[in-house]
Each structure stands twice: as structure tokens, then as C-alpha cells.
Amino acid sequence: MNLFQLVWYNRPLPDMSNGEIDYGPLAGLIGVWKGDKGTDIAPEPDGTENTPYRETITYTAIGDVKNAGEQVLTALHYRQIVQRKSDDEVFHDQTGYWMWDAAELTVMHSLQIPRAVSVLAGGHFNGETNEAGQAIIEVSASAESNDWKIIESPFMAAKASTRSFSQKIVVGDGNMSYSQTTLVDIYGSPEFLHTDENELVLG
Ligand code: HEM
């Protein structure tokens, strides 16, 4: 390690997780979540695969950014590790950011999965809650949208194209549930409904 690297790796990191930052509806997500009531429905050449799963999702507050000198976004980074209940094998690994634009009341979710597919989903949040006072956060993206889009490799575009993605998260008081639908054009089905849902508790 040279002197530059020594100084760089030991530099003090900015504390961007102080209480002054407004994460809006995302604030309730910060922390480590675990849940074992997951259900995945995924495409198979001869039909569907239904897999019960457990998972850990870690959301980390990373502070705010300013875009073009005017748009302020606050952001969480997350990592989602999903294991089959039958044998504990990790069969899905996902990462990305959740962002909150308080001025526009807009929530954004950028996600990457290691199939060479990335999504930038968006939605409005105007204080929606359920009867228990939990925040209801909804985002979506589609191949046809001009605003919230999907990017995929040439292989995936030809063989297993993601046409749309929608997700609903309900979070509050240390509990979270989500449901999501990914529409995939695969194995001759132009609109295969690949779905995932789970209930998690804050660790
Ligand atoms: C909890 C979340 C998820 C789980 C557990 C999961 C699991 C799976 C499984 C088991 C398959 C079938 C793989 C195979 O048979 O080889 C699959 C396929 C696929 N998934 Fe997901 N998935 C999740 C989320 C997503 C998301 C968020 C996207 C994209 C937005 C996505 C896109 C795809 C695509 C495009 C395929 C087709 C690839 C193929 O089967 O050859 N998945 N997923």
C-alpha cells in the first residue's frame, strides 16, 4: 500500500446519518430486517416454480445528494439476500438504492440483480398509510415508460425480457411487508407473472 492509499483508506468518513436528514417515508426502513414467510413464483421452461423463502434485507442511511444544483434526494442503500427454505441456498441477491425527493413527494427505487437487469422505479408518496398507521410506498417501472425504466443485457432482451416491475411496501412499527410483480417475456409467455412477497421484522 502506498502513502496515497494509506491516507485514502484511513480518511474520516463523513457522518451522513445524523438526525438532520429527512428520509420521509423511507425512514422506517433503516435497519436490518428478517422474514421467513416469503413466496416466490418464477418462470420455468415447463411452467412455474413456487419457492418458499427466508431473507435478510439491510437498509443503510447514506445521507443526501444534490442534483444539478437544485434537486435534493435523500437515500438509503440496501442489500437483499434471499434463501430457499428447503436447503438454505441463496437463490436471489439484490442491491440498490431507495431515494426520497421531498420537494416532489416522489419515491425512487433503483435495483440491480445479477442477471444483467437493472430497474429504476418511481412513484408518488403523499402520506399514504393504512389503518395501523404504517406507510404504504408504491413504485413501478415499465419497458414502455418514458420516466421509470428497465435496462437489460442483449441476451435478456432477446430471451427473458423484463417488461414491467411494480412493488408495494407497507412499513411501520418494526414490521414490514412487501409484494412485487415482475412481468417477464420468457419461454413463449409474453407476460409471465413473476411474483415475490414476504413479511419481515426489524432486528
Ligand atoms: C425476492 C425476489 C426474487 C426472487 C426470490 C427471484 C427468484 C427467481 C427465480 C427462482 C427465477 C428462476 C430462475 C431459474 O429458473 O433459473 C427467477 C427468474 C427471473 N427473475 Fe427473479 N427473483 C426475484 C426478483 C426479481 C426481480 C426484482 C427481477 C427484475 C426486476 C427479476 C427478474 C427475473 C427474470 C428476468 C427472470 C428470468 C430468468 C430465467 O428464469 O431464466 N427477479 N427469479
JSON list of C-alpha atoms and ligand atoms in Angstrom, two decimals:
[
{"chain": "A", "resi": 1, "resn": "MET", "atom": "CA", "xyz": [0.00, 0.00, 0.00]},
{"chain": "A", "resi": 2, "resn": "ASN", "atom": "CA", "xyz": [1.48, 3.39, -0.98]},
{"chain": "A", "resi": 3, "resn": "LEU", "atom": "CA", "xyz": [1.19, 6.62, 1.00]},
{"chain": "A", "resi": 4, "resn": "PHE", "atom": "CA", "xyz": [-1.77, 7.86, -1.01]},
{"chain": "A", "resi": 5, "resn": "GLN", "atom": "CA", "xyz": [-3.71, 4.64, -0.41]},
{"chain": "A", "resi": 6, "resn": "LEU", "atom": "CA", "xyz": [-2.81, 4.71, 3.28]},
{"chain": "A", "resi": 7, "resn": "VAL", "atom": "CA", "xyz": [-4.20, 8.23, 3.66]},
{"chain": "A", "resi": 8, "resn": "TRP", "atom": "CA", "xyz": [-7.24, 7.48, 1.48]},
{"chain": "A", "resi": 9, "resn": "TYR", "atom": "CA", "xyz": [-8.28, 4.32, 3.28]},
{"chain": "A", "resi": 10, "resn": "ASN", "atom": "CA", "xyz": [-7.85, 5.93, 6.70]},
{"chain": "A", "resi": 11, "resn": "ARG", "atom": "CA", "xyz": [-9.64, 9.18, 5.92]},
{"chain": "A", "resi": 12, "resn": "PRO", "atom": "CA", "xyz": [-12.51, 10.04, 8.26]},
{"chain": "A", "resi": 13, "resn": "LEU", "atom": "CA", "xyz": [-15.82, 9.26, 6.54]},
{"chain": "A", "resi": 14, "resn": "PRO", "atom": "CA", "xyz": [-18.49, 11.95, 6.69]},
{"chain": "A", "resi": 15, "resn": "ASP", "atom": "CA", "xyz": [-21.27, 11.20, 9.16]},
{"chain": "A", "resi": 16, "resn": "MET", "atom": "CA", "xyz": [-24.25, 11.40, 6.84]},
{"chain": "A", "resi": 17, "resn": "SER", "atom": "CA", "xyz": [-26.63, 9.50, 9.05]},
{"chain": "A", "resi": 18, "resn": "ASN", "atom": "CA", "xyz": [-27.29, 12.22, 11.61]},
{"chain": "A", "resi": 19, "resn": "GLY", "atom": "CA", "xyz": [-30.76, 13.15, 12.70]},
{"chain": "A", "resi": 20, "resn": "GLU", "atom": "CA", "xyz": [-30.99, 16.24, 10.49]},
{"chain": "A", "resi": 21, "resn": "ILE", "atom": "CA", "xyz": [-31.63, 14.32, 7.32]},
{"chain": "A", "resi": 22, "resn": "ASP", "atom": "CA", "xyz": [-35.26, 13.78, 6.31]},
{"chain": "A", "resi": 23, "resn": "TYR", "atom": "CA", "xyz": [-35.73, 10.36, 4.79]},
{"chain": "A", "resi": 24, "resn": "GLY", "atom": "CA", "xyz": [-39.50, 10.84, 4.53]},
{"chain": "A", "resi": 25, "resn": "PRO", "atom": "CA", "xyz": [-41.38, 7.55, 4.22]},
{"chain": "A", "resi": 26, "resn": "LEU", "atom": "CA", "xyz": [-38.07, 5.69, 3.88]},
{"chain": "A", "resi": 27, "resn": "ALA", "atom": "CA", "xyz": [-37.04, 6.47, 7.48]},
{"chain": "A", "resi": 28, "resn": "GLY", "atom": "CA", "xyz": [-38.93, 3.45, 8.81]},
{"chain": "A", "resi": 29, "resn": "LEU", "atom": "CA", "xyz": [-36.92, 1.11, 6.59]},
{"chain": "A", "resi": 30, "resn": "ILE", "atom": "CA", "xyz": [-33.49, 1.84, 8.09]},
{"chain": "A", "resi": 31, "resn": "GLY", "atom": "CA", "xyz": [-32.06, -1.25, 9.78]},
{"chain": "A", "resi": 32, "resn": "VAL", "atom": "CA", "xyz": [-31.74, -5.00, 9.36]},
{"chain": "A", "resi": 33, "resn": "TRP", "atom": "CA", "xyz": [-34.90, -6.94, 8.53]},
{"chain": "A", "resi": 34, "resn": "LYS", "atom": "CA", "xyz": [-35.54, -10.66, 8.61]},
{"chain": "A", "resi": 35, "resn": "GLY", "atom": "CA", "xyz": [-38.51, -12.64, 7.36]},
{"chain": "A", "resi": 36, "resn": "ASP", "atom": "CA", "xyz": [-39.27, -16.29, 6.66]},
{"chain": "A", "resi": 37, "resn": "LYS", "atom": "CA", "xyz": [-42.74, -16.13, 5.12]},
{"chain": "A", "resi": 38, "resn": "GLY", "atom": "CA", "xyz": [-41.56, -15.46, 1.58]},
{"chain": "A", "resi": 39, "resn": "THR", "atom": "CA", "xyz": [-43.13, -16.91, -1.55]},
{"chain": "A", "resi": 40, "resn": "ASP", "atom": "CA", "xyz": [-41.51, -16.69, -4.97]},
{"chain": "A", "resi": 41, "resn": "ILE", "atom": "CA", "xyz": [-43.28, -17.64, -8.18]},
{"chain": "A", "resi": 42, "resn": "ALA", "atom": "CA", "xyz": [-40.76, -17.79, -11.02]},
{"chain": "A", "resi": 43, "resn": "PRO", "atom": "CA", "xyz": [-40.72, -18.97, -14.63]},
{"chain": "A", "resi": 44, "resn": "GLU", "atom": "CA", "xyz": [-39.60, -22.45, -15.62]},
{"chain": "A", "resi": 45, "resn": "PRO", "atom": "CA", "xyz": [-39.43, -23.90, -19.16]},
{"chain": "A", "resi": 46, "resn": "ASP", "atom": "CA", "xyz": [-42.33, -26.22, -18.33]},
{"chain": "A", "resi": 47, "resn": "GLY", "atom": "CA", "xyz": [-44.43, -23.87, -16.18]},
{"chain": "A", "resi": 48, "resn": "THR", "atom": "CA", "xyz": [-43.85, -22.19, -12.83]},
{"chain": "A", "resi": 49, "resn": "GLU", "atom": "CA", "xyz": [-41.62, -22.73, -9.83]},
{"chain": "A", "resi": 50, "resn": "ASN", "atom": "CA", "xyz": [-43.03, -21.91, -6.40]},
{"chain": "A", "resi": 51, "resn": "THR", "atom": "CA", "xyz": [-40.33, -21.41, -3.75]},
{"chain": "A", "resi": 52, "resn": "PRO", "atom": "CA", "xyz": [-40.87, -20.60, -0.08]},
{"chain": "A", "resi": 53, "resn": "TYR", "atom": "CA", "xyz": [-38.03, -18.40, 1.16]},
{"chain": "A", "resi": 54, "resn": "ARG", "atom": "CA", "xyz": [-36.40, -16.59, 4.06]},
{"chain": "A", "resi": 55, "resn": "GLU", "atom": "CA", "xyz": [-34.40, -13.40, 3.63]},
{"chain": "A", "resi": 56, "resn": "THR", "atom": "CA", "xyz": [-32.40, -10.61, 5.22]},
{"chain": "A", "resi": 57, "resn": "ILE", "atom": "CA", "xyz": [-32.68, -7.05, 3.90]},
{"chain": "A", "resi": 58, "resn": "THR", "atom": "CA", "xyz": [-30.30, -4.40, 5.26]},
{"chain": "A", "resi": 59, "resn": "TYR", "atom": "CA", "xyz": [-31.15, -0.74, 4.61]},
{"chain": "A", "resi": 60, "resn": "THR", "atom": "CA", "xyz": [-28.39, 1.76, 5.39]},
{"chain": "A", "resi": 61, "resn": "ALA", "atom": "CA", "xyz": [-28.91, 5.52, 5.56]},
{"chain": "A", "resi": 62, "resn": "ILE", "atom": "CA", "xyz": [-26.36, 7.21, 3.33]},
{"chain": "A", "resi": 63, "resn": "GLY", "atom": "CA", "xyz": [-27.35, 10.88, 3.52]},
{"chain": "A", "resi": 64, "resn": "ASP", "atom": "CA", "xyz": [-28.33, 13.25, 0.75]},
{"chain": "A", "resi": 65, "resn": "VAL", "atom": "CA", "xyz": [-27.23, 14.33, -2.72]},
{"chain": "A", "resi": 66, "resn": "LYS", "atom": "CA", "xyz": [-27.95, 17.44, -4.74]},
{"chain": "A", "resi": 67, "resn": "ASN", "atom": "CA", "xyz": [-28.58, 17.08, -8.49]},
{"chain": "A", "resi": 68, "resn": "ALA", "atom": "CA", "xyz": [-27.97, 19.94, -10.94]},
{"chain": "A", "resi": 69, "resn": "GLY", "atom": "CA", "xyz": [-27.70, 22.32, -8.03]},
{"chain": "A", "resi": 70, "resn": "GLU", "atom": "CA", "xyz": [-31.40, 22.05, -7.23]},
{"chain": "A", "resi": 71, "resn": "GLN", "atom": "CA", "xyz": [-32.87, 18.58, -6.65]},
{"chain": "A", "resi": 72, "resn": "VAL", "atom": "CA", "xyz": [-32.19, 17.18, -3.19]},
{"chain": "A", "resi": 73, "resn": "LEU", "atom": "CA", "xyz": [-32.54, 13.42, -2.73]},
{"chain": "A", "resi": 74, "resn": "THR", "atom": "CA", "xyz": [-32.06, 11.53, 0.50]},
{"chain": "A", "resi": 75, "resn": "ALA", "atom": "CA", "xyz": [-31.04, 7.94, 0.03]},
{"chain": "A", "resi": 76, "resn": "LEU", "atom": "CA", "xyz": [-30.80, 4.50, 1.58]},
{"chain": "A", "resi": 77, "resn": "HIS", "atom": "CA", "xyz": [-28.65, 1.74, 0.22]},
{"chain": "A", "resi": 78, "resn": "TYR", "atom": "CA", "xyz": [-29.89, -1.82, 0.64]},
{"chain": "A", "resi": 79, "resn": "ARG", "atom": "CA", "xyz": [-28.80, -5.40, 0.18]},
{"chain": "A", "resi": 80, "resn": "GLN", "atom": "CA", "xyz": [-31.30, -8.24, -0.05]},
{"chain": "A", "resi": 81, "resn": "ILE", "atom": "CA", "xyz": [-30.18, -11.83, 0.40]},
{"chain": "A", "resi": 82, "resn": "VAL", "atom": "CA", "xyz": [-32.83, -14.49, -0.25]},
{"chain": "A", "resi": 83, "resn": "GLN", "atom": "CA", "xyz": [-32.50, -18.15, 0.76]},
{"chain": "A", "resi": 84, "resn": "ARG", "atom": "CA", "xyz": [-34.57, -21.18, -0.14]},
{"chain": "A", "resi": 85, "resn": "LYS", "atom": "CA", "xyz": [-36.27, -22.53, 2.97]},
{"chain": "A", "resi": 86, "resn": "SER", "atom": "CA", "xyz": [-35.80, -26.10, 1.79]},
{"chain": "A", "resi": 87, "resn": "ASP", "atom": "CA", "xyz": [-31.98, -26.05, 1.73]},
{"chain": "A", "resi": 88, "resn": "ASP", "atom": "CA", "xyz": [-30.89, -22.52, 2.81]},
{"chain": "A", "resi": 89, "resn": "GLU", "atom": "CA", "xyz": [-29.22, -21.92, -0.55]},
{"chain": "A", "resi": 90, "resn": "VAL", "atom": "CA", "xyz": [-29.03, -18.25, -1.58]},
{"chain": "A", "resi": 91, "resn": "PHE", "atom": "CA", "xyz": [-31.04, -18.12, -4.82]},
{"chain": "A", "resi": 92, "resn": "HIS", "atom": "CA", "xyz": [-31.55, -14.36, -5.16]},
{"chain": "A", "resi": 93, "resn": "ASP", "atom": "CA", "xyz": [-29.16, -11.48, -4.40]},
{"chain": "A", "resi": 94, "resn": "GLN", "atom": "CA", "xyz": [-30.27, -7.91, -4.99]},
{"chain": "A", "resi": 95, "resn": "THR", "atom": "CA", "xyz": [-28.95, -4.46, -4.22]},
{"chain": "A", "resi": 96, "resn": "GLY", "atom": "CA", "xyz": [-29.84, -0.85, -4.93]},
{"chain": "A", "resi": 97, "resn": "TYR", "atom": "CA", "xyz": [-30.96, 2.46, -3.53]},
{"chain": "A", "resi": 98, "resn": "TRP", "atom": "CA", "xyz": [-34.19, 3.94, -2.29]},
{"chain": "A", "resi": 99, "resn": "MET", "atom": "CA", "xyz": [-34.42, 7.71, -2.73]},
{"chain": "A", "resi": 100, "resn": "TRP", "atom": "CA", "xyz": [-36.83, 10.36, -1.44]},
{"chain": "A", "resi": 101, "resn": "ASP", "atom": "CA", "xyz": [-37.47, 13.68, -3.17]},
{"chain": "A", "resi": 102, "resn": "ALA", "atom": "CA", "xyz": [-39.32, 15.69, -0.51]},
{"chain": "A", "resi": 103, "resn": "ALA", "atom": "CA", "xyz": [-40.00, 18.65, -2.84]},
{"chain": "A", "resi": 104, "resn": "GLU", "atom": "CA", "xyz": [-41.78, 16.47, -5.40]},
{"chain": "A", "resi": 105, "resn": "LEU", "atom": "CA", "xyz": [-43.15, 13.88, -2.95]},
{"chain": "A", "resi": 106, "resn": "THR", "atom": "CA", "xyz": [-41.51, 11.23, -5.10]},
{"chain": "A", "resi": 107, "resn": "VAL", "atom": "CA", "xyz": [-40.02, 7.91, -4.09]},
{"chain": "A", "resi": 108, "resn": "MET", "atom": "CA", "xyz": [-37.50, 6.15, -6.33]},
{"chain": "A", "resi": 109, "resn": "HIS", "atom": "CA", "xyz": [-36.12, 2.63, -6.19]},
{"chain": "A", "resi": 110, "resn": "SER", "atom": "CA", "xyz": [-33.11, 1.67, -8.28]},
{"chain": "A", "resi": 111, "resn": "LEU", "atom": "CA", "xyz": [-32.31, -2.02, -8.21]},
{"chain": "A", "resi": 112, "resn": "GLN", "atom": "CA", "xyz": [-29.79, -4.37, -9.70]},
{"chain": "A", "resi": 113, "resn": "ILE", "atom": "CA", "xyz": [-29.96, -8.13, -9.94]},
{"chain": "A", "resi": 114, "resn": "PRO", "atom": "CA", "xyz": [-27.09, -10.31, -11.16]},
{"chain": "A", "resi": 115, "resn": "ARG", "atom": "CA", "xyz": [-28.96, -11.41, -14.27]},
{"chain": "A", "resi": 116, "resn": "ALA", "atom": "CA", "xyz": [-27.83, -8.20, -16.03]},
{"chain": "A", "resi": 117, "resn": "VAL", "atom": "CA", "xyz": [-31.12, -6.44, -15.31]},
{"chain": "A", "resi": 118, "resn": "SER", "atom": "CA", "xyz": [-31.49, -3.01, -13.69]},
{"chain": "A", "resi": 119, "resn": "VAL", "atom": "CA", "xyz": [-34.64, -1.10, -12.83]},
{"chain": "A", "resi": 120, "resn": "LEU", "atom": "CA", "xyz": [-35.39, 2.49, -11.87]},
{"chain": "A", "resi": 121, "resn": "ALA", "atom": "CA", "xyz": [-38.91, 2.50, -10.46]},
{"chain": "A", "resi": 122, "resn": "GLY", "atom": "CA", "xyz": [-40.72, 5.58, -9.17]},
{"chain": "A", "resi": 123, "resn": "GLY", "atom": "CA", "xyz": [-43.93, 6.64, -7.52]},
{"chain": "A", "resi": 124, "resn": "HIS", "atom": "CA", "xyz": [-45.58, 9.40, -5.54]},
{"chain": "A", "resi": 125, "resn": "PHE", "atom": "CA", "xyz": [-45.89, 9.32, -1.78]},
{"chain": "A", "resi": 126, "resn": "ASN", "atom": "CA", "xyz": [-48.31, 11.76, -0.22]},
{"chain": "A", "resi": 127, "resn": "GLY", "atom": "CA", "xyz": [-48.52, 10.41, 3.30]},
{"chain": "A", "resi": 128, "resn": "GLU", "atom": "CA", "xyz": [-50.44, 7.24, 2.41]},
{"chain": "A", "resi": 129, "resn": "THR", "atom": "CA", "xyz": [-50.89, 4.98, 5.45]},
{"chain": "A", "resi": 130, "resn": "ASN", "atom": "CA", "xyz": [-53.04, 2.01, 6.39]},
{"chain": "A", "resi": 131, "resn": "GLU", "atom": "CA", "xyz": [-55.37, 1.87, 9.43]},
{"chain": "A", "resi": 132, "resn": "ALA", "atom": "CA", "xyz": [-52.43, 0.87, 11.64]},
{"chain": "A", "resi": 133, "resn": "GLY", "atom": "CA", "xyz": [-50.53, 3.98, 10.62]},
{"chain": "A", "resi": 134, "resn": "GLN", "atom": "CA", "xyz": [-47.95, 2.12, 8.54]},
{"chain": "A", "resi": 135, "resn": "ALA", "atom": "CA", "xyz": [-46.61, 3.92, 5.46]},
{"chain": "A", "resi": 136, "resn": "ILE", "atom": "CA", "xyz": [-47.69, 2.49, 2.10]},
{"chain": "A", "resi": 137, "resn": "ILE", "atom": "CA", "xyz": [-44.96, 3.01, -0.51]},
{"chain": "A", "resi": 138, "resn": "GLU", "atom": "CA", "xyz": [-45.59, 2.08, -4.14]},
{"chain": "A", "resi": 139, "resn": "VAL", "atom": "CA", "xyz": [-43.25, 2.29, -7.14]},
{"chain": "A", "resi": 140, "resn": "SER", "atom": "CA", "xyz": [-43.32, 0.96, -10.69]},
{"chain": "A", "resi": 141, "resn": "ALA", "atom": "CA", "xyz": [-41.34, 0.88, -13.92]},
{"chain": "A", "resi": 142, "resn": "SER", "atom": "CA", "xyz": [-42.00, -0.47, -17.37]},
{"chain": "A", "resi": 143, "resn": "ALA", "atom": "CA", "xyz": [-40.27, -1.02, -20.67]},
{"chain": "A", "resi": 144, "resn": "GLU", "atom": "CA", "xyz": [-42.70, 1.43, -22.28]},
{"chain": "A", "resi": 145, "resn": "SER", "atom": "CA", "xyz": [-42.40, 4.21, -19.69]},
{"chain": "A", "resi": 146, "resn": "ASN", "atom": "CA", "xyz": [-40.52, 7.39, -20.54]},
{"chain": "A", "resi": 147, "resn": "ASP", "atom": "CA", "xyz": [-39.85, 8.10, -16.87]},
{"chain": "A", "resi": 148, "resn": "TRP", "atom": "CA", "xyz": [-39.25, 4.87, -14.93]},
{"chain": "A", "resi": 149, "resn": "LYS", "atom": "CA", "xyz": [-37.39, 2.32, -16.98]},
{"chain": "A", "resi": 150, "resn": "ILE", "atom": "CA", "xyz": [-35.74, -1.08, -17.20]},
{"chain": "A", "resi": 151, "resn": "ILE", "atom": "CA", "xyz": [-32.29, -1.82, -18.63]},
{"chain": "A", "resi": 152, "resn": "GLU", "atom": "CA", "xyz": [-31.20, -5.32, -19.55]},
{"chain": "A", "resi": 153, "resn": "SER", "atom": "CA", "xyz": [-28.47, -7.10, -21.48]},
{"chain": "A", "resi": 154, "resn": "PRO", "atom": "CA", "xyz": [-28.97, -8.05, -25.14]},
{"chain": "A", "resi": 155, "resn": "PHE", "atom": "CA", "xyz": [-29.36, -11.70, -24.11]},
{"chain": "A", "resi": 156, "resn": "MET", "atom": "CA", "xyz": [-32.09, -10.90, -21.58]},
{"chain": "A", "resi": 157, "resn": "ALA", "atom": "CA", "xyz": [-33.83, -8.58, -24.04]},
{"chain": "A", "resi": 158, "resn": "ALA", "atom": "CA", "xyz": [-34.00, -11.45, -26.52]},
{"chain": "A", "resi": 159, "resn": "LYS", "atom": "CA", "xyz": [-34.73, -14.39, -24.19]},
{"chain": "A", "resi": 160, "resn": "ALA", "atom": "CA", "xyz": [-36.15, -13.25, -20.84]},
{"chain": "A", "resi": 161, "resn": "SER", "atom": "CA", "xyz": [-37.15, -9.63, -21.15]},
{"chain": "A", "resi": 162, "resn": "THR", "atom": "CA", "xyz": [-38.47, -7.78, -18.08]},
{"chain": "A", "resi": 163, "resn": "ARG", "atom": "CA", "xyz": [-41.47, -5.79, -19.33]},
{"chain": "A", "resi": 164, "resn": "SER", "atom": "CA", "xyz": [-42.55, -4.17, -16.07]},
{"chain": "A", "resi": 165, "resn": "PHE", "atom": "CA", "xyz": [-41.93, -4.12, -12.35]},
{"chain": "A", "resi": 166, "resn": "SER", "atom": "CA", "xyz": [-44.24, -2.92, -9.58]},
{"chain": "A", "resi": 167, "resn": "GLN", "atom": "CA", "xyz": [-43.74, -3.03, -5.85]},
{"chain": "A", "resi": 168, "resn": "LYS", "atom": "CA", "xyz": [-45.71, -2.16, -2.74]},
{"chain": "A", "resi": 169, "resn": "ILE", "atom": "CA", "xyz": [-44.09, -1.89, 0.68]},
{"chain": "A", "resi": 170, "resn": "VAL", "atom": "CA", "xyz": [-46.03, -1.42, 3.91]},
{"chain": "A", "resi": 171, "resn": "VAL", "atom": "CA", "xyz": [-43.77, -0.38, 6.78]},
{"chain": "A", "resi": 172, "resn": "GLY", "atom": "CA", "xyz": [-44.08, 0.90, 10.34]},
{"chain": "A", "resi": 173, "resn": "ASP", "atom": "CA", "xyz": [-43.57, -0.02, 14.00]},
{"chain": "A", "resi": 174, "resn": "GLY", "atom": "CA", "xyz": [-40.82, -2.53, 13.25]},
{"chain": "A", "resi": 175, "resn": "ASN", "atom": "CA", "xyz": [-42.91, -4.51, 10.76]},
{"chain": "A", "resi": 176, "resn": "MET", "atom": "CA", "xyz": [-42.68, -4.56, 7.00]},
{"chain": "A", "resi": 177, "resn": "SER", "atom": "CA", "xyz": [-44.39, -6.46, 4.23]},
{"chain": "A", "resi": 178, "resn": "TYR", "atom": "CA", "xyz": [-43.87, -6.22, 0.51]},
{"chain": "A", "resi": 179, "resn": "SER", "atom": "CA", "xyz": [-45.34, -7.63, -2.64]},
{"chain": "A", "resi": 180, "resn": "GLN", "atom": "CA", "xyz": [-43.91, -7.21, -6.10]},
{"chain": "A", "resi": 181, "resn": "THR", "atom": "CA", "xyz": [-44.73, -8.30, -9.62]},
{"chain": "A", "resi": 182, "resn": "THR", "atom": "CA", "xyz": [-42.17, -8.58, -12.37]},
{"chain": "A", "resi": 183, "resn": "LEU", "atom": "CA", "xyz": [-43.67, -9.20, -15.81]},
{"chain": "A", "resi": 184, "resn": "VAL", "atom": "CA", "xyz": [-41.26, -11.33, -17.86]},
{"chain": "A", "resi": 185, "resn": "ASP", "atom": "CA", "xyz": [-41.46, -12.28, -21.55]},
{"chain": "A", "resi": 186, "resn": "ILE", "atom": "CA", "xyz": [-39.99, -15.80, -21.39]},
{"chain": "A", "resi": 187, "resn": "TYR", "atom": "CA", "xyz": [-40.49, -19.34, -22.72]},
{"chain": "A", "resi": 188, "resn": "GLY", "atom": "CA", "xyz": [-43.23, -18.20, -25.08]},
{"chain": "A", "resi": 189, "resn": "SER", "atom": "CA", "xyz": [-45.25, -16.39, -22.38]},
{"chain": "A", "resi": 190, "resn": "PRO", "atom": "CA", "xyz": [-45.14, -12.65, -23.18]},
{"chain": "A", "resi": 191, "resn": "GLU", "atom": "CA", "xyz": [-46.47, -11.73, -19.73]},
{"chain": "A", "resi": 192, "resn": "PHE", "atom": "CA", "xyz": [-45.28, -14.27, -17.18]},
{"chain": "A", "resi": 193, "resn": "LEU", "atom": "CA", "xyz": [-46.18, -13.03, -13.68]},
{"chain": "A", "resi": 194, "resn": "HIS", "atom": "CA", "xyz": [-43.02, -13.47, -11.59]},
{"chain": "A", "resi": 195, "resn": "THR", "atom": "CA", "xyz": [-44.12, -12.53, -8.06]},
{"chain": "A", "resi": 196, "resn": "ASP", "atom": "CA", "xyz": [-42.50, -12.20, -4.66]},
{"chain": "A", "resi": 197, "resn": "GLU", "atom": "CA", "xyz": [-43.88, -11.34, -1.26]},
{"chain": "A", "resi": 198, "resn": "ASN", "atom": "CA", "xyz": [-42.76, -11.54, 2.33]},
{"chain": "A", "resi": 199, "resn": "GLU", "atom": "CA", "xyz": [-43.31, -10.23, 5.84]},
{"chain": "A", "resi": 200, "resn": "LEU", "atom": "CA", "xyz": [-40.30, -9.07, 7.85]},
{"chain": "A", "resi": 201, "resn": "VAL", "atom": "CA", "xyz": [-39.47, -7.76, 11.30]},
{"chain": "A", "resi": 202, "resn": "LEU", "atom": "CA", "xyz": [-36.80, -5.30, 12.29]},
{"chain": "A", "resi": 203, "resn": "GLY", "atom": "CA", "xyz": [-33.89, -7.00, 14.07]},
{"chain": "B", "resi": 1, "resn": "HEM", "atom": "C1", "xyz": [-37.32, -11.85, -3.88]},
{"chain": "B", "resi": 1, "resn": "HEM", "atom": "C2", "xyz": [-37.02, -11.52, -5.11]},
{"chain": "B", "resi": 1, "resn": "HEM", "atom": "C3", "xyz": [-36.78, -12.50, -6.23]},
{"chain": "B", "resi": 1, "resn": "HEM", "atom": "C4", "xyz": [-36.60, -13.86, -6.20]},
{"chain": "B", "resi": 1, "resn": "HEM", "atom": "C5", "xyz": [-36.57, -14.75, -4.99]},
{"chain": "B", "resi": 1, "resn": "HEM", "atom": "C6", "xyz": [-36.43, -14.30, -7.56]},
{"chain": "B", "resi": 1, "resn": "HEM", "atom": "C7", "xyz": [-36.23, -15.61, -7.96]},
{"chain": "B", "resi": 1, "resn": "HEM", "atom": "C8", "xyz": [-36.19, -16.04, -9.26]},
{"chain": "B", "resi": 1, "resn": "HEM", "atom": "C9", "xyz": [-36.10, -17.42, -9.68]},
{"chain": "B", "resi": 1, "resn": "HEM", "atom": "C10", "xyz": [-36.05, -18.64, -8.76]},
{"chain": "B", "resi": 1, "resn": "HEM", "atom": "C11", "xyz": [-36.07, -17.43, -11.03]},
{"chain": "B", "resi": 1, "resn": "HEM", "atom": "C12", "xyz": [-36.00, -18.67, -11.95]},
{"chain": "B", "resi": 1, "resn": "HEM", "atom": "C13", "xyz": [-34.55, -18.93, -12.22]},
{"chain": "B", "resi": 1, "resn": "HEM", "atom": "C14", "xyz": [-34.30, -20.19, -12.99]},
{"chain": "B", "resi": 1, "resn": "HEM", "atom": "O1", "xyz": [-35.20, -21.00, -13.15]},
{"chain": "B", "resi": 1, "resn": "HEM", "atom": "O2", "xyz": [-33.17, -20.39, -13.40]},
{"chain": "B", "resi": 1, "resn": "HEM", "atom": "C15", "xyz": [-36.14, -16.06, -11.48]},
{"chain": "B", "resi": 1, "resn": "HEM", "atom": "C16", "xyz": [-36.13, -15.66, -12.79]},
{"chain": "B", "resi": 1, "resn": "HEM", "atom": "C17", "xyz": [-36.13, -14.35, -13.21]},
{"chain": "B", "resi": 1, "resn": "HEM", "atom": "N1", "xyz": [-36.17, -13.24, -12.41]},
{"chain": "B", "resi": 1, "resn": "HEM", "atom": "FE1", "xyz": [-36.37, -13.23, -10.43]},
{"chain": "B", "resi": 1, "resn": "HEM", "atom": "N2", "xyz": [-36.49, -13.22, -8.39]},
{"chain": "B", "resi": 1, "resn": "HEM", "atom": "C18", "xyz": [-36.71, -12.10, -7.62]},
{"chain": "B", "resi": 1, "resn": "HEM", "atom": "C19", "xyz": [-36.81, -10.79, -8.05]},
{"chain": "B", "resi": 1, "resn": "HEM", "atom": "C20", "xyz": [-36.65, -10.39, -9.35]},
{"chain": "B", "resi": 1, "resn": "HEM", "atom": "C21", "xyz": [-36.63, -9.02, -9.78]},
{"chain": "B", "resi": 1, "resn": "HEM", "atom": "C22", "xyz": [-36.79, -7.80, -8.86]},
{"chain": "B", "resi": 1, "resn": "HEM", "atom": "C23", "xyz": [-36.46, -9.02, -11.13]},
{"chain": "B", "resi": 1, "resn": "HEM", "atom": "C24", "xyz": [-36.37, -7.90, -12.11]},
{"chain": "B", "resi": 1, "resn": "HEM", "atom": "C25", "xyz": [-36.93, -6.72, -11.91]},
{"chain": "B", "resi": 1, "resn": "HEM", "atom": "C26", "xyz": [-36.37, -10.40, -11.54]},
{"chain": "B", "resi": 1, "resn": "HEM", "atom": "C27", "xyz": [-36.18, -10.83, -12.83]},
{"chain": "B", "resi": 1, "resn": "HEM", "atom": "C28", "xyz": [-36.13, -12.15, -13.22]},
{"chain": "B", "resi": 1, "resn": "HEM", "atom": "C29", "xyz": [-36.03, -12.55, -14.60]},
{"chain": "B", "resi": 1, "resn": "HEM", "atom": "C30", "xyz": [-35.93, -11.62, -15.82]},
{"chain": "B", "resi": 1, "resn": "HEM", "atom": "C31", "xyz": [-36.03, -13.95, -14.59]},
{"chain": "B", "resi": 1, "resn": "HEM", "atom": "C32", "xyz": [-35.95, -14.88, -15.82]},
{"chain": "B", "resi": 1, "resn": "HEM", "atom": "C33", "xyz": [-34.63, -15.54, -15.95]},
{"chain": "B", "resi": 1, "resn": "HEM", "atom": "C34", "xyz": [-34.76, -17.04, -16.12]},
{"chain": "B", "resi": 1, "resn": "HEM", "atom": "O3", "xyz": [-35.55, -17.69, -15.44]},
{"chain": "B", "resi": 1, "resn": "HEM", "atom": "O4", "xyz": [-34.03, -17.58, -16.94]},
{"chain": "B", "resi": 1, "resn": "HEM", "atom": "N3", "xyz": [-36.49, -11.20, -10.43]},
{"chain": "B", "resi": 1, "resn": "HEM", "atom": "N4", "xyz": [-36.20, -15.25, -10.37]}
]
